[in-house]
């Protein structure tokens, strides 16, 4: 019996396209999502972007896709990704509706973490189908972002009748849908910003301080430490707390504050705020002894007064 030769996987370009895709706002997010949808068999047909960076990004990640004004993007696409900054989104939606660019039955997808579908209500009244799909990921604006979408969680908010369609789009992009209720979107977004955006600030400050202390390769020093701390925190939460604050080493914390005042005064306020929050959590979870917490909190209060 002859063995059947294994079939080669289909090239996405050989699949019948299901939806034409447009991108309004060729920032870091939109081209990556459109490129991911192309891999799933959809067909990007138009994008808008005005800055030089947007033009270069679109050319690199969406080759042969023309850059046109936003109204023309909507005229050409059945699925439109609105990937503009949060504060620009309400005005963009209203402007597109007022100019008659929105068509009945058109899928309008925004990627803002802050908003659910309520921000798309003007488009809904014009007959569009509103979806909020926010990838919980930081983007570089390069092709590596498409790879990072594999396994990425998306905050999904959609009308009940469109929820399955929203989840299907996320899965096609390689992501994991997580339904977020409309009223919880701001809190959801604040949580992500607290964890991801502030982490970048903390790591950058830490590297600067290590350089000042004479460390030649602060990234190599911090990499294993931060990797272990992140893994422990994700696995164990507050039980992963370590260091002088969690132990109640008031003298060490006082020395930290003194050194920061000498070498990086701009970092003092952040250190004190995070140390106080860490102390509160360690105390609440029984890790920090109350008799040690009193001296520690006294040091932190003195730091605020100086």
PDB file of N, CA and C in Angstrom, residues 56-145:
ATOM      1  N   UNK A  56       6.196  54.111   6.957  1.00  0.00           N
ATOM      2  CA  UNK A  56       7.221  53.062   6.947  1.00  0.00           C
ATOM      3  C   UNK A  56       6.687  51.767   7.555  1.00  0.00           C
ATOM      4  N   UNK A  57       5.933  51.899   8.628  1.00  0.00           N
ATOM      5  CA  UNK A  57       5.406  50.718   9.306  1.00  0.00           C
ATOM      6  C   UNK A  57       4.427  49.974   8.414  1.00  0.00           C
ATOM      7  N   UNK A  58       3.542  50.712   7.762  1.00  0.00           N
ATOM      8  CA  UNK A  58       2.572  50.082   6.876  1.00  0.00           C
ATOM      9  C   UNK A  58       3.276  49.401   5.701  1.00  0.00           C
ATOM     10  N   UNK A  59       4.302  50.050   5.165  1.00  0.00           N
ATOM     11  CA  UNK A  59       5.028  49.459   4.038  1.00  0.00           C
ATOM     12  C   UNK A  59       5.722  48.165   4.437  1.00  0.00           C
ATOM     13  N   UNK A  60       6.233  48.110   5.664  1.00  0.00           N
ATOM     14  CA  UNK A  60       6.965  46.928   6.114  1.00  0.00           C
ATOM     15  C   UNK A  60       6.036  45.777   6.470  1.00  0.00           C
ATOM     16  N   UNK A  61       4.906  46.088   7.108  1.00  0.00           N
ATOM     17  CA  UNK A  61       4.051  45.021   7.632  1.00  0.00           C
ATOM     18  C   UNK A  61       2.847  44.722   6.744  1.00  0.00           C
ATOM     19  N   UNK A  62       2.474  45.692   5.909  1.00  0.00           N
ATOM     20  CA  UNK A  62       1.334  45.488   5.004  1.00  0.00           C
ATOM     21  C   UNK A  62       1.750  45.892   3.588  1.00  0.00           C
ATOM     22  N   UNK A  63       2.716  45.201   3.017  1.00  0.00           N
ATOM     23  CA  UNK A  63       3.174  45.570   1.671  1.00  0.00           C
ATOM     24  C   UNK A  63       2.041  45.461   0.662  1.00  0.00           C
ATOM     25  N   UNK A  64       2.050  46.381  -0.293  1.00  0.00           N
ATOM     26  CA  UNK A  64       1.043  46.427  -1.363  1.00  0.00           C
ATOM     27  C   UNK A  64      -0.338  46.882  -0.886  1.00  0.00           C
ATOM     28  N   UNK A  65      -0.462  47.266   0.379  1.00  0.00           N
ATOM     29  CA  UNK A  65      -1.730  47.816   0.873  1.00  0.00           C
ATOM     30  C   UNK A  65      -1.649  49.336   0.779  1.00  0.00           C
ATOM     31  N   UNK A  66      -2.534  49.974   0.021  1.00  0.00           N
ATOM     32  CA  UNK A  66      -2.424  51.419  -0.179  1.00  0.00           C
ATOM     33  C   UNK A  66      -2.782  52.221   1.070  1.00  0.00           C
ATOM     34  N   UNK A  67      -2.104  53.360   1.219  1.00  0.00           N
ATOM     35  CA  UNK A  67      -2.446  54.316   2.275  1.00  0.00           C
ATOM     36  C   UNK A  67      -3.410  55.342   1.703  1.00  0.00           C
ATOM     37  N   UNK A  68      -4.579  55.446   2.303  1.00  0.00           N
ATOM     38  CA  UNK A  68      -5.634  56.328   1.818  1.00  0.00           C
ATOM     39  C   UNK A  68      -6.256  57.053   2.999  1.00  0.00           C
ATOM     40  N   UNK A  69      -7.078  58.086   2.774  1.00  0.00           N
ATOM     41  CA  UNK A  69      -7.751  58.758   3.879  1.00  0.00           C
ATOM     42  C   UNK A  69      -8.692  57.799   4.608  1.00  0.00           C
ATOM     43  N   UNK A  70      -9.013  58.080   5.884  1.00  0.00           N
ATOM     44  CA  UNK A  70      -9.867  57.181   6.665  1.00  0.00           C
ATOM     45  C   UNK A  70     -11.208  56.850   5.997  1.00  0.00           C
ATOM     46  N   UNK A  71     -11.858  57.834   5.377  1.00  0.00           N
ATOM     47  CA  UNK A  71     -13.147  57.556   4.740  1.00  0.00           C
ATOM     48  C   UNK A  71     -12.993  56.533   3.614  1.00  0.00           C
ATOM     49  N   UNK A  72     -11.881  56.589   2.898  1.00  0.00           N
ATOM     50  CA  UNK A  72     -11.647  55.625   1.829  1.00  0.00           C
ATOM     51  C   UNK A  72     -11.365  54.226   2.380  1.00  0.00           C
ATOM     52  N   UNK A  73     -10.739  54.173   3.563  1.00  0.00           N
ATOM     53  CA  UNK A  73     -10.531  52.872   4.202  1.00  0.00           C
ATOM     54  C   UNK A  73     -11.877  52.205   4.456  1.00  0.00           C
ATOM     55  N   UNK A  74     -12.817  52.969   5.008  1.00  0.00           N
ATOM     56  CA  UNK A  74     -14.138  52.403   5.303  1.00  0.00           C
ATOM     57  C   UNK A  74     -14.889  52.033   4.032  1.00  0.00           C
ATOM     58  N   UNK A  75     -14.658  52.773   2.963  1.00  0.00           N
ATOM     59  CA  UNK A  75     -15.354  52.478   1.712  1.00  0.00           C
ATOM     60  C   UNK A  75     -14.893  51.152   1.111  1.00  0.00           C
ATOM     61  N   UNK A  76     -13.662  50.740   1.428  1.00  0.00           N
ATOM     62  CA  UNK A  76     -13.091  49.546   0.806  1.00  0.00           C
ATOM     63  C   UNK A  76     -13.196  48.293   1.676  1.00  0.00           C
ATOM     64  N   UNK A  77     -13.422  48.450   2.988  1.00  0.00           N
ATOM     65  CA  UNK A  77     -13.270  47.318   3.899  1.00  0.00           C
ATOM     66  C   UNK A  77     -14.590  46.913   4.552  1.00  0.00           C
ATOM     67  N   UNK A  78     -14.720  45.604   4.753  1.00  0.00           N
ATOM     68  CA  UNK A  78     -15.859  45.065   5.489  1.00  0.00           C
ATOM     69  C   UNK A  78     -15.584  45.022   6.989  1.00  0.00           C
ATOM     70  N   UNK A  79     -14.314  44.867   7.350  1.00  0.00           N
ATOM     71  CA  UNK A  79     -13.866  44.865   8.744  1.00  0.00           C
ATOM     72  C   UNK A  79     -12.855  45.983   8.899  1.00  0.00           C
ATOM     73  N   UNK A  80     -13.161  46.948   9.760  1.00  0.00           N
ATOM     74  CA  UNK A  80     -12.296  48.120   9.920  1.00  0.00           C
ATOM     75  C   UNK A  80     -11.737  48.141  11.335  1.00  0.00           C
ATOM     76  N   UNK A  81     -10.409  48.205  11.435  1.00  0.00           N
ATOM     77  CA  UNK A  81      -9.722  48.318  12.715  1.00  0.00           C
ATOM     78  C   UNK A  81      -9.464  49.792  13.006  1.00  0.00           C
ATOM     79  N   UNK A  82     -10.039  50.285  14.083  1.00  0.00           N
ATOM     80  CA  UNK A  82      -9.812  51.670  14.504  1.00  0.00           C
ATOM     81  C   UNK A  82      -8.723  51.635  15.578  1.00  0.00           C
ATOM     82  N   UNK A  83      -7.498  51.887  15.179  1.00  0.00           N
ATOM     83  CA  UNK A  83      -6.352  51.733  16.076  1.00  0.00           C
ATOM     84  C   UNK A  83      -5.673  53.084  16.279  1.00  0.00           C
ATOM     85  N   UNK A  84      -6.403  53.975  16.926  1.00  0.00           N
ATOM     86  CA  UNK A  84      -5.915  55.319  17.218  1.00  0.00           C
ATOM     87  C   UNK A  84      -5.812  55.476  18.729  1.00  0.00           C
ATOM     88  N   UNK A  85      -5.110  56.509  19.231  1.00  0.00           N
ATOM     89  CA  UNK A  85      -5.039  56.719  20.684  1.00  0.00           C
ATOM     90  C   UNK A  85      -6.422  56.857  21.311  1.00  0.00           C
ATOM     91  N   UNK A  86      -6.518  56.467  22.577  1.00  0.00           N
ATOM     92  CA  UNK A  86      -7.808  56.476  23.276  1.00  0.00           C
ATOM     93  C   UNK A  86      -8.534  57.810  23.153  1.00  0.00           C
ATOM     94  N   UNK A  87      -7.807  58.907  23.410  1.00  0.00           N
ATOM     95  CA  UNK A  87      -8.462  60.212  23.430  1.00  0.00           C
ATOM     96  C   UNK A  87      -8.968  60.634  22.058  1.00  0.00           C
ATOM     97  N   UNK A  88      -8.406  60.065  20.998  1.00  0.00           N
ATOM     98  CA  UNK A  88      -8.825  60.428  19.638  1.00  0.00           C
ATOM     99  C   UNK A  88     -10.011  59.598  19.150  1.00  0.00           C
ATOM    100  N   UNK A  89     -10.305  58.503  19.827  1.00  0.00           N
ATOM    101  CA  UNK A  89     -11.304  57.565  19.318  1.00  0.00           C
ATOM    102  C   UNK A  89     -12.719  58.144  19.247  1.00  0.00           C
ATOM    103  N   UNK A  90     -13.251  58.781  20.303  1.00  0.00           N
ATOM    104  CA  UNK A  90     -14.631  59.288  20.199  1.00  0.00           C
ATOM    105  C   UNK A  90     -14.814  60.265  19.045  1.00  0.00           C
ATOM    106  N   UNK A  91     -13.884  61.195  18.879  1.00  0.00           N
ATOM    107  CA  UNK A  91     -13.982  62.167  17.794  1.00  0.00           C
ATOM    108  C   UNK A  91     -13.892  61.516  16.435  1.00  0.00           C
ATOM    109  N   UNK A  92     -13.019  60.499  16.309  1.00  0.00           N
ATOM    110  CA  UNK A  92     -12.898  59.792  15.038  1.00  0.00           C
ATOM    111  C   UNK A  92     -14.210  59.111  14.666  1.00  0.00           C
ATOM    112  N   UNK A  93     -14.812  58.427  15.620  1.00  0.00           N
ATOM    113  CA  UNK A  93     -16.070  57.718  15.342  1.00  0.00           C
ATOM    114  C   UNK A  93     -17.155  58.702  14.930  1.00  0.00           C
ATOM    115  N   UNK A  94     -17.281  59.791  15.676  1.00  0.00           N
ATOM    116  CA  UNK A  94     -18.309  60.786  15.343  1.00  0.00           C
ATOM    117  C   UNK A  94     -18.065  61.379  13.962  1.00  0.00           C
ATOM    118  N   UNK A  95     -16.805  61.670  13.641  1.00  0.00           N
ATOM    119  CA  UNK A  95     -16.487  62.259  12.340  1.00  0.00           C
ATOM    120  C   UNK A  95     -16.794  61.313  11.195  1.00  0.00           C
ATOM    121  N   UNK A  96     -16.478  60.035  11.363  1.00  0.00           N
ATOM    122  CA  UNK A  96     -16.754  59.056  10.314  1.00  0.00           C
ATOM    123  C   UNK A  96     -18.247  58.904  10.081  1.00  0.00           C
ATOM    124  N   UNK A  97     -19.018  58.962  11.152  1.00  0.00           N
ATOM    125  CA  UNK A  97     -20.480  58.840  11.014  1.00  0.00           C
ATOM    126  C   UNK A  97     -21.059  60.086  10.350  1.00  0.00           C
ATOM    127  N   UNK A  98     -20.598  61.251  10.778  1.00  0.00           N
ATOM    128  CA  UNK A  98     -21.129  62.500  10.233  1.00  0.00           C
ATOM    129  C   UNK A  98     -20.867  62.643   8.741  1.00  0.00           C
ATOM    130  N   UNK A  99     -19.762  62.093   8.272  1.00  0.00           N
ATOM    131  CA  UNK A  99     -19.434  62.194   6.840  1.00  0.00           C
ATOM    132  C   UNK A  99     -20.046  61.064   6.018  1.00  0.00           C
ATOM    133  N   UNK A 100     -20.791  60.171   6.683  1.00  0.00           N
ATOM    134  CA  UNK A 100     -21.442  59.084   5.961  1.00  0.00           C
ATOM    135  C   UNK A 100     -20.509  57.962   5.565  1.00  0.00           C
ATOM    136  N   UNK A 101     -19.353  57.881   6.210  1.00  0.00           N
ATOM    137  CA  UNK A 101     -18.383  56.848   5.831  1.00  0.00           C
ATOM    138  C   UNK A 101     -18.762  55.464   6.346  1.00  0.00           C
ATOM    139  N   UNK A 102     -19.538  55.424   7.435  1.00  0.00           N
ATOM    140  CA  UNK A 102     -19.892  54.142   8.052  1.00  0.00           C
ATOM    141  C   UNK A 102     -21.057  53.517   7.297  1.00  0.00           C
ATOM    142  N   UNK A 103     -20.916  52.225   6.968  1.00  0.00           N
ATOM    143  CA  UNK A 103     -21.951  51.517   6.212  1.00  0.00           C
ATOM    144  C   UNK A 103     -22.682  50.517   7.097  1.00  0.00           C
ATOM    145  N   UNK A 104     -23.966  50.292   6.857  1.00  0.00           N
ATOM    146  CA  UNK A 104     -24.702  49.257   7.587  1.00  0.00           C
ATOM    147  C   UNK A 104     -24.057  47.887   7.366  1.00  0.00           C
ATOM    148  N   UNK A 105     -23.944  47.122   8.449  1.00  0.00           N
ATOM    149  CA  UNK A 105     -23.373  45.790   8.373  1.00  0.00           C
ATOM    150  C   UNK A 105     -21.861  45.739   8.434  1.00  0.00           C
ATOM    151  N   UNK A 106     -21.226  46.896   8.499  1.00  0.00           N
ATOM    152  CA  UNK A 106     -19.763  46.939   8.544  1.00  0.00           C
ATOM    153  C   UNK A 106     -19.277  46.654   9.964  1.00  0.00           C
ATOM    154  N   UNK A 107     -18.265  45.797  10.084  1.00  0.00           N
ATOM    155  CA  UNK A 107     -17.674  45.506  11.390  1.00  0.00           C
ATOM    156  C   UNK A 107     -16.672  46.601  11.745  1.00  0.00           C
ATOM    157  N   UNK A 108     -16.939  47.304  12.848  1.00  0.00           N
ATOM    158  CA  UNK A 108     -16.013  48.324  13.340  1.00  0.00           C
ATOM    159  C   UNK A 108     -15.390  47.811  14.629  1.00  0.00           C
ATOM    160  N   UNK A 109     -14.083  47.658  14.626  1.00  0.00           N
ATOM    161  CA  UNK A 109     -13.355  47.095  15.764  1.00  0.00           C
ATOM    162  C   UNK A 109     -12.368  48.131  16.281  1.00  0.00           C
ATOM    163  N   UNK A 110     -12.528  48.546  17.539  1.00  0.00           N
ATOM    164  CA  UNK A 110     -11.484  49.410  18.106  1.00  0.00           C
ATOM    165  C   UNK A 110     -10.641  48.589  19.076  1.00  0.00           C
ATOM    166  N   UNK A 111      -9.433  49.054  19.326  1.00  0.00           N
ATOM    167  CA  UNK A 111      -8.483  48.305  20.143  1.00  0.00           C
ATOM    168  C   UNK A 111      -8.115  49.050  21.422  1.00  0.00           C
ATOM    169  N   UNK A 112      -8.928  50.020  21.818  1.00  0.00           N
ATOM    170  CA  UNK A 112      -8.665  50.762  23.046  1.00  0.00           C
ATOM    171  C   UNK A 112      -8.954  49.898  24.263  1.00  0.00           C
ATOM    172  N   UNK A 113      -8.062  49.923  25.232  1.00  0.00           N
ATOM    173  CA  UNK A 113      -8.328  49.211  26.471  1.00  0.00           C
ATOM    174  C   UNK A 113      -9.332  49.931  27.342  1.00  0.00           C
ATOM    175  N   UNK A 114      -9.355  51.230  27.248  1.00  0.00           N
ATOM    176  CA  UNK A 114     -10.208  52.043  28.111  1.00  0.00           C
ATOM    177  C   UNK A 114     -11.690  51.898  27.793  1.00  0.00           C
ATOM    178  N   UNK A 115     -12.021  51.803  26.515  1.00  0.00           N
ATOM    179  CA  UNK A 115     -13.413  51.832  26.097  1.00  0.00           C
ATOM    180  C   UNK A 115     -13.948  50.445  25.786  1.00  0.00           C
ATOM    181  N   UNK A 116     -15.272  50.286  25.991  1.00  0.00           N
ATOM    182  CA  UNK A 116     -15.987  49.129  25.484  1.00  0.00           C
ATOM    183  C   UNK A 116     -16.627  49.489  24.163  1.00  0.00           C
ATOM    184  N   UNK A 117     -17.855  49.060  23.958  1.00  0.00           N
ATOM    185  CA  UNK A 117     -18.525  49.355  22.687  1.00  0.00           C
ATOM    186  C   UNK A 117     -19.375  50.625  22.744  1.00  0.00           C
ATOM    187  N   UNK A 118     -19.562  51.180  23.938  1.00  0.00           N
ATOM    188  CA  UNK A 118     -20.394  52.388  24.046  1.00  0.00           C
ATOM    189  C   UNK A 118     -19.826  53.532  23.216  1.00  0.00           C
ATOM    190  N   UNK A 119     -18.509  53.612  23.104  1.00  0.00           N
ATOM    191  CA  UNK A 119     -17.884  54.679  22.330  1.00  0.00           C
ATOM    192  C   UNK A 119     -18.238  54.566  20.845  1.00  0.00           C
ATOM    193  N   UNK A 120     -18.681  53.393  20.418  1.00  0.00           N
ATOM    194  CA  UNK A 120     -19.042  53.165  19.022  1.00  0.00           C
ATOM    195  C   UNK A 120     -20.543  53.353  18.766  1.00  0.00           C
ATOM    196  N   UNK A 121     -21.281  53.862  19.739  1.00  0.00           N
ATOM    197  CA  UNK A 121     -22.735  54.006  19.578  1.00  0.00           C
ATOM    198  C   UNK A 121     -23.143  54.836  18.366  1.00  0.00           C
ATOM    199  N   UNK A 122     -22.445  55.941  18.044  1.00  0.00           N
ATOM    200  CA  UNK A 122     -22.830  56.667  16.820  1.00  0.00           C
ATOM    201  C   UNK A 122     -22.757  55.776  15.584  1.00  0.00           C
ATOM    202  N   UNK A 123     -21.747  54.928  15.512  1.00  0.00           N
ATOM    203  CA  UNK A 123     -21.617  54.007  14.379  1.00  0.00           C
ATOM    204  C   UNK A 123     -22.690  52.925  14.425  1.00  0.00           C
ATOM    205  N   UNK A 124     -23.037  52.492  15.630  1.00  0.00           N
ATOM    206  CA  UNK A 124     -24.099  51.497  15.779  1.00  0.00           C
ATOM    207  C   UNK A 124     -25.412  52.039  15.241  1.00  0.00           C
ATOM    208  N   UNK A 125     -25.691  53.307  15.527  1.00  0.00           N
ATOM    209  CA  UNK A 125     -26.933  53.918  15.016  1.00  0.00           C
ATOM    210  C   UNK A 125     -26.916  54.022  13.495  1.00  0.00           C
ATOM    211  N   UNK A 126     -25.704  54.048  12.921  1.00  0.00           N
ATOM    212  CA  UNK A 126     -25.588  54.085  11.460  1.00  0.00           C
ATOM    213  C   UNK A 126     -25.620  52.689  10.850  1.00  0.00           C
ATOM    214  N   UNK A 127     -25.784  51.675  11.694  1.00  0.00           N
ATOM    215  CA  UNK A 127     -25.913  50.313  11.193  1.00  0.00           C
ATOM    216  C   UNK A 127     -24.665  49.463  11.280  1.00  0.00           C
ATOM    217  N   UNK A 128     -23.577  50.010  11.843  1.00  0.00           N
ATOM    218  CA  UNK A 128     -22.341  49.234  11.952  1.00  0.00           C
ATOM    219  C   UNK A 128     -22.438  48.213  13.080  1.00  0.00           C
ATOM    220  N   UNK A 129     -21.542  47.242  13.056  1.00  0.00           N
ATOM    221  CA  UNK A 129     -21.488  46.197  14.073  1.00  0.00           C
ATOM    222  C   UNK A 129     -20.276  46.466  14.958  1.00  0.00           C
ATOM    223  N   UNK A 130     -20.469  46.834  16.236  1.00  0.00           N
ATOM    224  CA  UNK A 130     -19.374  47.316  17.076  1.00  0.00           C
ATOM    225  C   UNK A 130     -18.700  46.210  17.888  1.00  0.00           C
ATOM    226  N   UNK A 131     -17.368  46.224  17.888  1.00  0.00           N
ATOM    227  CA  UNK A 131     -16.588  45.288  18.686  1.00  0.00           C
ATOM    228  C   UNK A 131     -15.430  46.039  19.344  1.00  0.00           C
ATOM    229  N   UNK A 132     -15.112  45.674  20.589  1.00  0.00           N
ATOM    230  CA  UNK A 132     -13.932  46.198  21.278  1.00  0.00           C
ATOM    231  C   UNK A 132     -13.002  45.028  21.551  1.00  0.00           C
ATOM    232  N   UNK A 133     -11.854  45.004  20.892  1.00  0.00           N
ATOM    233  CA  UNK A 133     -10.878  43.919  21.033  1.00  0.00           C
ATOM    234  C   UNK A 133      -9.525  44.523  21.406  1.00  0.00           C
ATOM    235  N   UNK A 134      -9.170  44.431  22.672  1.00  0.00           N
ATOM    236  CA  UNK A 134      -7.935  45.054  23.145  1.00  0.00           C
ATOM    237  C   UNK A 134      -6.887  43.989  23.440  1.00  0.00           C
ATOM    238  N   UNK A 135      -5.786  43.962  22.670  1.00  0.00           N
ATOM    239  CA  UNK A 135      -4.730  42.997  22.962  1.00  0.00           C
ATOM    240  C   UNK A 135      -3.918  43.419  24.179  1.00  0.00           C
ATOM    241  N   UNK A 136      -3.818  42.536  25.155  1.00  0.00           N
ATOM    242  CA  UNK A 136      -3.053  42.832  26.370  1.00  0.00           C
ATOM    243  C   UNK A 136      -1.577  42.557  26.099  1.00  0.00           C
ATOM    244  N   UNK A 137      -0.993  43.419  25.307  1.00  0.00           N
ATOM    245  CA  UNK A 137       0.374  43.217  24.825  1.00  0.00           C
ATOM    246  C   UNK A 137       0.995  44.578  24.526  1.00  0.00           C
ATOM    247  N   UNK A 138       2.292  44.697  24.742  1.00  0.00           N
ATOM    248  CA  UNK A 138       3.000  45.887  24.287  1.00  0.00           C
ATOM    249  C   UNK A 138       3.504  45.625  22.863  1.00  0.00           C
ATOM    250  N   UNK A 139       3.501  46.659  22.036  1.00  0.00           N
ATOM    251  CA  UNK A 139       3.823  46.513  20.622  1.00  0.00           C
ATOM    252  C   UNK A 139       5.069  47.324  20.281  1.00  0.00           C
ATOM    253  N   UNK A 140       5.850  46.772  19.357  1.00  0.00           N
ATOM    254  CA  UNK A 140       7.087  47.432  18.923  1.00  0.00           C
ATOM    255  C   UNK A 140       6.931  48.117  17.570  1.00  0.00           C
ATOM    256  N   UNK A 141       5.863  47.767  16.826  1.00  0.00           N
ATOM    257  CA  UNK A 141       5.707  48.294  15.474  1.00  0.00           C
ATOM    258  C   UNK A 141       6.529  47.548  14.455  1.00  0.00           C
ATOM    259  N   UNK A 142       6.952  46.337  14.781  1.00  0.00           N
ATOM    260  CA  UNK A 142       7.744  45.514  13.872  1.00  0.00           C
ATOM    261  C   UNK A 142       7.058  44.158  13.693  1.00  0.00           C
ATOM    262  N   UNK A 143       7.487  43.372  12.702  1.00  0.00           N
ATOM    263  CA  UNK A 143       6.849  42.068  12.463  1.00  0.00           C
ATOM    264  C   UNK A 143       6.868  41.119  13.657  1.00  0.00           C
ATOM    265  N   UNK A 144       7.764  41.325  14.616  1.00  0.00           N
ATOM    266  CA  UNK A 144       7.791  40.443  15.781  1.00  0.00           C
ATOM    267  C   UNK A 144       6.476  40.485  16.549  1.00  0.00           C
ATOM    268  N   UNK A 145       5.734  41.591  16.411  1.00  0.00           N
ATOM    269  CA  UNK A 145       4.457  41.714  17.118  1.00  0.00           C
ATOM    270  C   UNK A 145       3.463  40.646  16.680  1.00  0.00           C
TER     271      UNK A 145
END
